[in-house]
C-alpha cells in the first residue's frame, strides 16, 4: 500500500470522529411535561448531569482526534494490522455516545455506579486501542515515515504508556464515589484539552 | 506543524459543521394523533415555530461555516492554542441543535423566554469563540499566511468586533418580547446570508 | 476567490448530501406491539409506504449529488452569489428527510394528500434552486472554467429547463390521485438513476 | 470523466460509510423503567442481542469499506454504469442500521426468524452489488487503471465470486436455527476483519 492509503484511512477516521462527536448532542434532551413546580429553567438545570457527560465526552473525543491526527503525521505506510487496530479504535469511538447517555440518564440515580463503570471501561478500552495502534506502527519503526522525528516518536511512547492508568484510577474510584469518578473524567478531559498540555498529552 | 496541518483541521471542522447543520432536520417532527379538528395540514401549520427555528439555525451555521472558511484562507499555520479555540468553537457548533429544539418546542408556550435566552446565549458564546480563534491567529500576524492580504485581515477584525453585540441585543430583547428577539435572530441570519453582504459580514 | 475555493464548497456540499441521504434510514422504523394477528413479517410488509418513500428520496438525493458534482466540474470560480444559491440548495437537501417521513407515515391514511403536496413542493423548490445555482454560474459564462466544454454546458441548460416541470406535474397529480403522484416520483427517480440516462438528466 | 472523478466518488462513498457505521450506535438503547428486580446492570446484560448485532454490523460495514477502498485503488476511470452500481451499493450500506435494529430488538423473541432473514437478505444484496460494481469496472479491464496489478485484480475476482455464498448459507441456516445464523454472521465478520485475512477476503 502506498502513502496515499494513509490519506484515505485518515479521511474515513476523521468522518467517524466528526460524526460521533456531533451525535453527542442527541443526549441533550428537551424537557417535557412541565408544570407550575417544574418550569423550563428548573427542568433545564435539573439535567446538569447530561451537560457534564456531554462536555466530558466531547473533550475526550476531541483529544483523541488530535492524538490520532498527530500519530498519523508520523506514520508513513499502512498494512492490514494497522487497518485492524485502527478499525478497533473507531469501534470504540462510535460507542462513546452510548455510555455518555447512560451517565447523562443515571448520574444521581440508582444505577449510577454501573453507568460510571461502563463509561470508564469504554475509555480504558480506547486507551488500550491507542497503545496497540501506536505499537503496530512504531515498534522497530515498522510503518513510520522515514523522516519521522525520533523525539516526537519517543514522546508519544511515553505519554501513551501512562494514558490507560488514569482511566483505571477513575474506574476504581467509581467504587468509592461515583461523583468523584466522573469529576476525575471531566478534570482529565479539561486538563488535556488546554493548550500547552495537548502536546504532552499526545 | 506544517501548512497541511491546517488542511486537516479544516476537513474535520467541515465535517462537524456539515453534520450539525443536517441534524437540525430532526427538529422537524411528523405530527401524530390527528383527528377531525386536527388535520395534517393544520398540524403542520401549527408547528411554524419549528420552521422558524430550523431556518434561523440553518442560516446561522451556514454563515459561520463561510466565515470559518474565509478565516482559514488567511491562516497559514496551526499551534496548540489555535487547536484549542477551534475545538471550543466546534463544541458550540455541535450544541446548536439543542437550543434550536428548545425554541421549536417552547416558542408561544410557557418557558419561551428561557428557550430564547438559551438560544441567544449559545450564539453569544459562539461569537466570542470566533473572536478568540481569530485573535489567536491574527494578532501580530501570529499564524497568518505570509502573503495574507492585509485588507482582508483588517476587514475580519472590524466585523468580528461588532458580531457579539447583535446577539447581546437579541438576548436583552428576549426580556421585552420573545417574539421580537427570535425575529431579530432570523433577520440577522437572513441579512448576513444574502449575497453581497456575506463579504462584509465576514 | 481561487479555484481551491470551489474545492471546499464541493467538500462541504458532499458532506451535507452524504449525511442527508444516510439519515433517511431513520424513517425505517422497527415495528412494535406485535401480537398473534400482527406478526413481525406482516408488520414489516404493512409499512411498505416507508420503503417507497425511502427509495424515492434516496434516488432523488443521489441524482442531485451526481448533478451537483457534474455542474462543479464545469464551474471554475466562486463568488458570494454562488455561495448563497448553493446554501439555498443545501437547505433544501437537508429538509428532504422531513417530507419523506410525512409520506412514510401518512401514505394510505388521512392526510396523505397534504404529505404528497409537501413532498413534491420540496422537490419543485429544489429544482428551482438548481436552476438558480446553474444560471448564477453559467449565464454569460460568469464563473465557468475557461476550458469548460460548451456542449456539456448547453446540455445542462437544456435539461434543467424541464426539470421543475416534472415535479409540478407530480404536484398537480396529487389532487387527482396521491398514489399516482408518488408513483410518478418513484418512476422519475428510477428513470434518471438508470445509467445512460443520468447523463441526459444532468 | 477524468481520474479526479473517481476521487469525488470515493469521498462521497467514504462519507456514507462513515455515517452509516456511526449511526449503528443509536441501536444501543439506554434501559428505562428499572426497579428492584431490574437493576441497571441486569438490564444492560439483558440487551446482549443489541451488542451482537452492533458488533456484527460494525465489522461488516468496516470490511465493506476496506474492500471498496481496495477496489478503487485499481479503478482509474468512472462512467455512468459505475456511478449507478456504486449508488446501488451505497443504498445497501445506508439500509444496514435498519435490519440491525430488527435483530437487536427481536433476537430471542417472536419474530426473530424474520429479523434474521431480513438481516442476511440485506447482506446477500450487498454482496451482489459488490460483484456488479466490480464486474462493471474490471471485466475486459473496462475502467481499470492502466497500471493496475493483474494479480490484485485476479484476487478480487476470486474472492467476490464466493462472497455471496456465505451469506446465502447464513440465510438458509436461519430456517434451522436463528441463533446459529446470527453466530455465523458474527463469525464471518470477525474472521474477515482479522489482519492477514482481510487481504484474502478482499
PDB file of N, CA, C and O in Angstrom, chain C residues 34-59:
ATOM      1  N   UNK C  34     -46.253  -6.212  18.664  1.00  0.00           N
ATOM      2  CA  UNK C  34     -46.716  -7.307  17.823  1.00  0.00           C
ATOM      3  C   UNK C  34     -47.686  -8.168  18.614  1.00  0.00           C
ATOM      4  O   UNK C  34     -47.782  -8.081  19.835  1.00  0.00           O
ATOM      5  N   UNK C  35     -48.417  -9.015  17.915  1.00  0.00           N
ATOM      6  CA  UNK C  35     -49.329  -9.938  18.586  1.00  0.00           C
ATOM      7  C   UNK C  35     -49.565 -11.130  17.678  1.00  0.00           C
ATOM      8  O   UNK C  35     -48.819 -11.351  16.714  1.00  0.00           O
ATOM      9  N   UNK C  36     -50.614 -11.887  17.960  1.00  0.00           N
ATOM     10  CA  UNK C  36     -50.877 -13.079  17.152  1.00  0.00           C
ATOM     11  C   UNK C  36     -51.282 -12.690  15.736  1.00  0.00           C
ATOM     12  O   UNK C  36     -50.874 -13.305  14.776  1.00  0.00           O
ATOM     13  N   UNK C  37     -52.104 -11.633  15.660  1.00  0.00           N
ATOM     14  CA  UNK C  37     -52.545 -11.149  14.358  1.00  0.00           C
ATOM     15  C   UNK C  37     -51.416 -10.437  13.617  1.00  0.00           C
ATOM     16  O   UNK C  37     -51.282 -10.540  12.416  1.00  0.00           O
ATOM     17  N   UNK C  38     -50.640  -9.690  14.418  1.00  0.00           N
ATOM     18  CA  UNK C  38     -49.643  -8.801  13.839  1.00  0.00           C
ATOM     19  C   UNK C  38     -48.250  -9.394  14.092  1.00  0.00           C
ATOM     20  O   UNK C  38     -47.568  -9.041  15.034  1.00  0.00           O
ATOM     21  N   UNK C  39     -47.854 -10.333  13.225  1.00  0.00           N
ATOM     22  CA  UNK C  39     -46.514 -10.903  13.338  1.00  0.00           C
ATOM     23  C   UNK C  39     -45.512  -9.922  12.736  1.00  0.00           C
ATOM     24  O   UNK C  39     -45.900  -8.977  12.051  1.00  0.00           O
ATOM     25  N   UNK C  40     -44.213 -10.172  12.975  1.00  0.00           N
ATOM     26  CA  UNK C  40     -43.198  -9.234  12.502  1.00  0.00           C
ATOM     27  C   UNK C  40     -43.204  -9.114  10.985  1.00  0.00           C
ATOM     28  O   UNK C  40     -43.074  -8.018  10.435  1.00  0.00           O
ATOM     29  N   UNK C  41     -43.376 -10.246  10.270  1.00  0.00           N
ATOM     30  CA  UNK C  41     -43.317 -10.132   8.810  1.00  0.00           C
ATOM     31  C   UNK C  41     -44.519  -9.357   8.272  1.00  0.00           C
ATOM     32  O   UNK C  41     -44.372  -8.539   7.361  1.00  0.00           O
ATOM     33  N   UNK C  42     -45.694  -9.565   8.877  1.00  0.00           N
ATOM     34  CA  UNK C  42     -46.841  -8.754   8.428  1.00  0.00           C
ATOM     35  C   UNK C  42     -46.638  -7.283   8.748  1.00  0.00           C
ATOM     36  O   UNK C  42     -46.958  -6.412   7.931  1.00  0.00           O
ATOM     37  N   UNK C  43     -46.128  -7.010   9.935  1.00  0.00           N
ATOM     38  CA  UNK C  43     -45.908  -5.614  10.326  1.00  0.00           C
ATOM     39  C   UNK C  43     -44.885  -4.957   9.401  1.00  0.00           C
ATOM     40  O   UNK C  43     -45.018  -3.782   9.045  1.00  0.00           O
ATOM     41  N   UNK C  44     -43.862  -5.722   9.001  1.00  0.00           N
ATOM     42  CA  UNK C  44     -42.853  -5.165   8.087  1.00  0.00           C
ATOM     43  C   UNK C  44     -43.455  -4.891   6.713  1.00  0.00           C
ATOM     44  O   UNK C  44     -43.189  -3.854   6.100  1.00  0.00           O
ATOM     45  N   UNK C  45     -44.272  -5.832   6.230  1.00  0.00           N
ATOM     46  CA  UNK C  45     -44.906  -5.631   4.923  1.00  0.00           C
ATOM     47  C   UNK C  45     -45.868  -4.449   4.958  1.00  0.00           C
ATOM     48  O   UNK C  45     -45.974  -3.691   3.993  1.00  0.00           O
ATOM     49  N   UNK C  46     -46.552  -4.284   6.101  1.00  0.00           N
ATOM     50  CA  UNK C  46     -47.561  -3.223   6.201  1.00  0.00           C
ATOM     51  C   UNK C  46     -46.957  -1.826   6.093  1.00  0.00           C
ATOM     52  O   UNK C  46     -47.662  -0.866   5.791  1.00  0.00           O
ATOM     53  N   UNK C  47     -45.658  -1.711   6.374  1.00  0.00           N
ATOM     54  CA  UNK C  47     -45.071  -0.366   6.275  1.00  0.00           C
ATOM     55  C   UNK C  47     -44.369  -0.162   4.927  1.00  0.00           C
ATOM     56  O   UNK C  47     -43.380   0.586   4.841  1.00  0.00           O
ATOM     57  N   UNK C  48     -44.940  -0.744   3.867  1.00  0.00           N
ATOM     58  CA  UNK C  48     -44.353  -0.553   2.533  1.00  0.00           C
ATOM     59  C   UNK C  48     -44.310   0.910   2.093  1.00  0.00           C
ATOM     60  O   UNK C  48     -43.406   1.300   1.356  1.00  0.00           O
ATOM     61  N   UNK C  49     -45.249   1.776   2.533  1.00  0.00           N
ATOM     62  CA  UNK C  49     -45.089   3.175   2.110  1.00  0.00           C
ATOM     63  C   UNK C  49     -43.756   3.771   2.562  1.00  0.00           C
ATOM     64  O   UNK C  49     -43.172   4.593   1.866  1.00  0.00           O
ATOM     65  N   UNK C  50     -43.260   3.328   3.723  1.00  0.00           N
ATOM     66  CA  UNK C  50     -41.972   3.840   4.193  1.00  0.00           C
ATOM     67  C   UNK C  50     -40.851   3.413   3.251  1.00  0.00           C
ATOM     68  O   UNK C  50     -39.914   4.191   3.006  1.00  0.00           O
ATOM     69  N   UNK C  51     -40.945   2.203   2.693  1.00  0.00           N
ATOM     70  CA  UNK C  51     -39.882   1.742   1.782  1.00  0.00           C
ATOM     71  C   UNK C  51     -39.924   2.524   0.462  1.00  0.00           C
ATOM     72  O   UNK C  51     -38.892   2.888  -0.088  1.00  0.00           O
ATOM     73  N   UNK C  52     -41.147   2.767  -0.029  1.00  0.00           N
ATOM     74  CA  UNK C  52     -41.296   3.557  -1.256  1.00  0.00           C
ATOM     75  C   UNK C  52     -40.711   4.957  -1.057  1.00  0.00           C
ATOM     76  O   UNK C  52     -39.943   5.461  -1.888  1.00  0.00           O
ATOM     77  N   UNK C  53     -41.077   5.574   0.065  1.00  0.00           N
ATOM     78  CA  UNK C  53     -40.609   6.936   0.333  1.00  0.00           C
ATOM     79  C   UNK C  53     -39.093   6.952   0.483  1.00  0.00           C
ATOM     80  O   UNK C  53     -38.407   7.835  -0.048  1.00  0.00           O
ATOM     81  N   UNK C  54     -38.548   5.956   1.205  1.00  0.00           N
ATOM     82  CA  UNK C  54     -37.095   5.863   1.383  1.00  0.00           C
ATOM     83  C   UNK C  54     -36.396   5.738   0.039  1.00  0.00           C
ATOM     84  O   UNK C  54     -35.453   6.474  -0.263  1.00  0.00           O
ATOM     85  N   UNK C  55     -36.855   4.806  -0.779  1.00  0.00           N
ATOM     86  CA  UNK C  55     -36.213   4.534  -2.070  1.00  0.00           C
ATOM     87  C   UNK C  55     -36.280   5.766  -2.977  1.00  0.00           C
ATOM     88  O   UNK C  55     -35.278   6.159  -3.590  1.00  0.00           O
ATOM     89  N   UNK C  56     -37.463   6.396  -3.042  1.00  0.00           N
ATOM     90  CA  UNK C  56     -37.628   7.573  -3.895  1.00  0.00           C
ATOM     91  C   UNK C  56     -36.698   8.700  -3.461  1.00  0.00           C
ATOM     92  O   UNK C  56     -36.001   9.304  -4.284  1.00  0.00           O
ATOM     93  N   UNK C  57     -36.670   8.962  -2.148  1.00  0.00           N
ATOM     94  CA  UNK C  57     -35.842  10.070  -1.661  1.00  0.00           C
ATOM     95  C   UNK C  57     -34.366   9.743  -1.816  1.00  0.00           C
ATOM     96  O   UNK C  57     -33.562  10.624  -2.167  1.00  0.00           O
ATOM     97  N   UNK C  58     -33.991   8.489  -1.565  1.00  0.00           N
ATOM     98  CA  UNK C  58     -32.588   8.101  -1.725  1.00  0.00           C
ATOM     99  C   UNK C  58     -32.134   8.356  -3.156  1.00  0.00           C
ATOM    100  O   UNK C  58     -31.108   9.006  -3.389  1.00  0.00           O
ATOM    101  N   UNK C  59     -32.904   7.846  -4.111  1.00  0.00           N
ATOM    102  CA  UNK C  59     -32.507   8.003  -5.514  1.00  0.00           C
ATOM    103  C   UNK C  59     -32.501   9.475  -5.927  1.00  0.00           C
ATOM    104  O   UNK C  59     -31.612   9.926  -6.649  1.00  0.00           O
TER     105      UNK C  59
END
